[in-house]
Amino acid sequence: SQQGEEDPQALSIQEGENATMNCSYKTSINNLQWYRQNSGRGLVHLILIRSNEREKHSGRLRVTLDTSKKSSSLLITASRAADTASYFCATNDYKLSFGAGTTVTVRA
Amino acid sequence: GAVVSQHPSWVICKSGTSVKIECRSLDFQATTMFWYRQFPKQSLMLMATSNEGSKATYEQGVEKDKFLINHASLTLSTLTVTSAHPEDSSFYICSAMQGAGSGNTIYFGEGSWLTVV
């Protein structure tokens, strides 16, 4: 069953703006991972946040985790056209369960 | 970062034939690999968990006799779609877990487009 569910389903922003997307899950987790998928390609691992962490940064990416609300957010700052992709969160209770993803379009 | 190679990237086969897709972890050993299927504009659906040296664990609704999985070494898992039909046309993605147990990063291959004509 799907564990991670992303919101919004689609997001369109101007280059340079920030993009924020959220992920909710249902059961307890060990960690949560965010991935990017360009159309027709495989998934690229972006960041892993463990259940005892609240925030993590990687370059222009900022991920938060609120285990009490069973939710996570991914913020992409100063977006670029190359950030256009679908973004998925997945929880790792040994095997990943994916949501439907958020499709981000960055307009030049 | 770790690299997972998937081959072929795309394949066209005739209905009724079988096709094999390979998934290799290039710079790490993967005790566990996963196979997913993805339809256009949809999420990844886990098909099976492939464990080195043992039988794969299939998700509910996935026919194990149709989707044969072999994980003969710590760096290679194969998915064979047997007696393929047009409805099997899809994007198949494998992933490999670096290290054992939960809590480890899982890396994905680039995926394989299968078209059955």
Coordinates of C-alpha atoms in Angstrom, one line a residue:
Chain A
S1 CA 0.0 0.0 0.0
Q2 CA 1.1 3.5 -0.6
Q3 CA 2.8 5.0 2.4
G4 CA 4.0 8.4 1.2
E5 CA 1.6 10.8 -0.4
E6 CA 2.8 14.1 -1.8
D7 CA 1.0 17.4 -2.0
P8 CA 0.4 19.3 -4.2
Q9 CA 0.2 17.0 -7.2
A10 CA 1.5 19.7 -9.5
L11 CA 3.4 23.0 -8.9
S12 CA 4.4 25.6 -11.5
I13 CA 6.8 28.3 -10.5
Q14 CA 9.1 30.9 -12.0
E15 CA 12.8 30.4 -12.1
G16 CA 14.4 31.7 -9.0
E17 CA 11.4 31.1 -6.8
N18 CA 11.2 28.6 -4.1
A19 CA 9.2 25.4 -4.4
T20 CA 7.7 23.6 -1.4
M21 CA 6.0 20.3 -1.4
N22 CA 4.7 18.1 1.3
C23 CA 4.5 14.4 2.1
S24 CA 2.3 12.6 4.5
Y25 CA 2.6 9.0 5.7
K26 CA 0.5 6.7 7.8
T27 CA 2.6 4.5 10.0
S28 CA 5.8 4.9 12.0
I29 CA 9.0 5.1 10.0
N30 CA 12.7 4.6 10.4
N31 CA 13.5 7.2 7.8
L32 CA 12.0 9.1 4.9
Q33 CA 13.7 9.6 1.6
W34 CA 13.0 12.1 -1.2
Y35 CA 13.7 11.3 -4.8
R36 CA 13.6 13.2 -8.1
Q37 CA 12.5 11.7 -11.4
N38 CA 12.9 13.3 -14.7
S39 CA 10.4 12.3 -17.3
G40 CA 11.0 8.7 -18.5
R41 CA 14.1 8.3 -16.4
G42 CA 15.1 6.6 -13.2
L43 CA 14.9 8.1 -9.7
V44 CA 17.7 10.2 -8.3
H45 CA 18.1 10.0 -4.5
L46 CA 18.0 13.5 -3.1
I47 CA 18.1 13.2 0.7
L48 CA 17.4 10.8 3.5
I49 CA 16.1 12.1 6.9
R50 CA 16.0 9.8 9.8
S51 CA 13.1 9.6 12.3
N52 CA 15.2 11.3 15.0
E53 CA 16.0 14.2 12.8
R54 CA 13.9 17.3 12.3
E55 CA 15.6 19.1 9.5
K56 CA 18.3 18.4 7.0
H57 CA 20.0 20.4 4.3
S58 CA 21.7 19.5 1.1
G59 CA 22.7 22.3 -1.3
R60 CA 19.5 24.1 -2.3
L61 CA 17.3 21.4 -0.7
R62 CA 15.8 21.6 2.8
V63 CA 13.8 18.8 4.2
T64 CA 11.9 18.8 7.4
L65 CA 10.3 15.9 9.3
D66 CA 7.5 16.1 11.8
T67 CA 6.9 12.6 13.2
S68 CA 4.0 13.8 15.4
K69 CA 2.1 14.9 12.3
K70 CA 3.6 12.1 10.1
S71 CA 4.6 14.6 7.5
S72 CA 7.7 15.9 5.7
S73 CA 8.4 18.8 3.5
L74 CA 10.9 19.4 0.7
L75 CA 11.9 23.0 -0.1
I76 CA 13.9 23.8 -3.2
T77 CA 15.3 27.3 -3.0
A78 CA 16.2 29.5 -6.0
S79 CA 14.7 27.0 -8.4
R80 CA 16.2 26.4 -11.8
A81 CA 14.8 25.1 -15.1
A82 CA 16.7 21.9 -14.4
D83 CA 14.7 21.3 -11.3
T84 CA 11.7 20.5 -13.5
A85 CA 10.8 17.0 -12.5
S86 CA 8.5 14.8 -10.4
Y87 CA 9.4 14.5 -6.8
F88 CA 8.6 11.5 -4.6
C89 CA 8.8 10.8 -1.0
A90 CA 9.2 7.3 0.2
T91 CA 9.3 5.8 3.7
N92 CA 11.7 3.0 4.5
D93 CA 10.2 0.3 6.5
Y94 CA 12.8 -1.9 4.9
K95 CA 11.2 -1.5 1.5
L96 CA 10.1 1.8 0.0
S97 CA 6.5 2.8 -0.6
F98 CA 5.9 5.7 -2.9
G99 CA 3.3 8.3 -3.3
A100 CA 2.0 9.7 -6.6
G101 CA 4.6 12.5 -6.5
T102 CA 4.6 16.2 -7.1
T103 CA 5.3 17.4 -10.6
V104 CA 7.3 20.6 -10.5
T105 CA 7.6 22.8 -13.5
V106 CA 10.1 25.7 -13.4
R107 CA 9.4 28.3 -16.0
A108 CA 12.4 30.2 -17.4
Chain B
G1 CA 27.2 8.3 -4.9
A2 CA 26.3 4.7 -5.5
V3 CA 25.4 3.6 -9.0
V4 CA 22.8 1.2 -10.2
S5 CA 22.9 0.2 -13.8
Q6 CA 19.9 -1.2 -15.6
H7 CA 20.0 -2.9 -19.0
P8 CA 18.5 -2.6 -21.5
S9 CA 17.2 1.0 -21.4
W10 CA 14.4 0.1 -23.8
V11 CA 13.3 -3.1 -25.5
I12 CA 10.6 -4.0 -28.0
C13 CA 9.5 -7.6 -28.1
K14 CA 6.8 -9.6 -29.8
S15 CA 3.8 -10.8 -27.9
G16 CA 4.4 -14.3 -26.5
T17 CA 8.2 -13.9 -26.2
S18 CA 10.2 -13.4 -23.0
V19 CA 12.5 -10.5 -22.2
K20 CA 15.1 -10.2 -19.5
I21 CA 16.1 -7.0 -17.7
E22 CA 19.3 -6.8 -15.7
C23 CA 20.0 -4.7 -12.7
R24 CA 23.5 -4.3 -11.4
S25 CA 25.0 -2.4 -8.5
L26 CA 28.2 -1.1 -9.8
D27 CA 30.2 0.0 -6.8
F28 CA 28.5 -1.7 -3.8
Q29 CA 27.1 -5.1 -2.9
A30 CA 23.4 -5.3 -2.6
T31 CA 21.9 -8.1 -0.6
T32 CA 18.5 -6.7 -1.5
M33 CA 17.2 -5.3 -4.7
F34 CA 13.7 -4.2 -5.6
W35 CA 11.7 -4.2 -8.8
Y36 CA 9.1 -1.6 -9.6
R37 CA 6.7 -1.0 -12.4
Q38 CA 5.5 2.5 -13.4
F39 CA 2.8 3.5 -15.7
P40 CA 2.8 7.0 -17.3
K41 CA 2.2 9.8 -14.9
Q42 CA 1.7 7.3 -12.0
S43 CA 3.7 6.3 -9.0
L44 CA 6.1 3.4 -8.7
M45 CA 4.4 0.1 -7.8
L46 CA 6.6 -2.4 -6.0
M47 CA 6.5 -5.7 -7.7
A48 CA 8.9 -7.8 -5.7
T49 CA 11.8 -7.8 -3.4
S50 CA 14.8 -9.7 -4.6
N51 CA 17.1 -11.3 -2.0
E52 CA 20.5 -12.6 -3.0
G53 CA 20.6 -16.4 -2.8
S54 CA 17.0 -16.9 -2.0
K55 CA 13.6 -16.6 -3.6
A56 CA 12.1 -13.3 -4.4
T57 CA 9.2 -12.0 -2.3
Y58 CA 6.4 -10.9 -4.6
E59 CA 3.8 -8.2 -3.8
Q60 CA 0.1 -9.1 -3.8
G61 CA -1.3 -9.4 -7.3
V62 CA 2.1 -9.9 -9.0
E63 CA 2.4 -13.2 -10.8
K64 CA 5.6 -14.8 -9.8
D65 CA 5.5 -17.2 -12.8
K66 CA 5.2 -14.4 -15.2
F67 CA 7.8 -12.1 -13.6
L68 CA 10.7 -14.3 -12.9
I69 CA 13.3 -12.7 -10.6
N70 CA 16.8 -14.1 -10.1
H71 CA 19.3 -12.6 -7.7
A72 CA 22.3 -14.8 -8.2
S73 CA 25.0 -12.5 -7.0
L74 CA 25.4 -9.5 -4.7
T75 CA 25.6 -7.2 -7.6
L76 CA 23.1 -8.6 -10.1
S77 CA 19.4 -9.2 -10.1
T78 CA 17.4 -10.0 -13.3
L79 CA 13.7 -9.7 -14.1
T80 CA 12.4 -11.9 -16.9
V81 CA 8.9 -11.1 -18.2
T82 CA 7.7 -14.4 -19.6
S83 CA 5.2 -14.7 -22.4
A84 CA 4.9 -11.0 -22.7
H85 CA 1.7 -9.4 -23.7
P86 CA 0.9 -5.8 -24.7
E87 CA -0.5 -5.0 -21.3
D88 CA 3.0 -5.8 -19.9
S89 CA 4.3 -2.7 -21.7
S90 CA 5.5 -0.4 -19.0
F91 CA 8.5 1.3 -17.4
Y92 CA 10.4 -1.1 -15.1
I93 CA 12.8 0.2 -12.5
C94 CA 15.1 -1.6 -10.2
S95 CA 16.7 -0.4 -7.0
A96 CA 19.3 -1.6 -4.7
M97 CA 19.8 -1.2 -1.0
Q98 CA 23.3 -0.2 0.1
G99 CA 23.9 -2.3 3.2
A100 CA 21.6 -4.6 5.0
G101 CA 18.5 -3.8 7.0
S102 CA 16.2 -0.8 7.0
G103 CA 17.5 2.7 7.3
N104 CA 19.9 2.5 4.4
T105 CA 19.8 4.6 1.2
I106 CA 18.2 2.9 -1.8
Y107 CA 19.5 3.8 -5.2
F108 CA 17.7 3.4 -8.5
G109 CA 18.6 2.4 -11.9
E110 CA 17.6 4.4 -15.0
G111 CA 14.7 2.2 -15.8
S112 CA 13.8 0.0 -18.8
W113 CA 11.0 0.8 -21.2
L114 CA 9.3 -2.4 -22.4
T115 CA 7.1 -2.3 -25.4
V116 CA 5.3 -5.5 -26.4
V117 CA 3.9 -5.5 -29.9

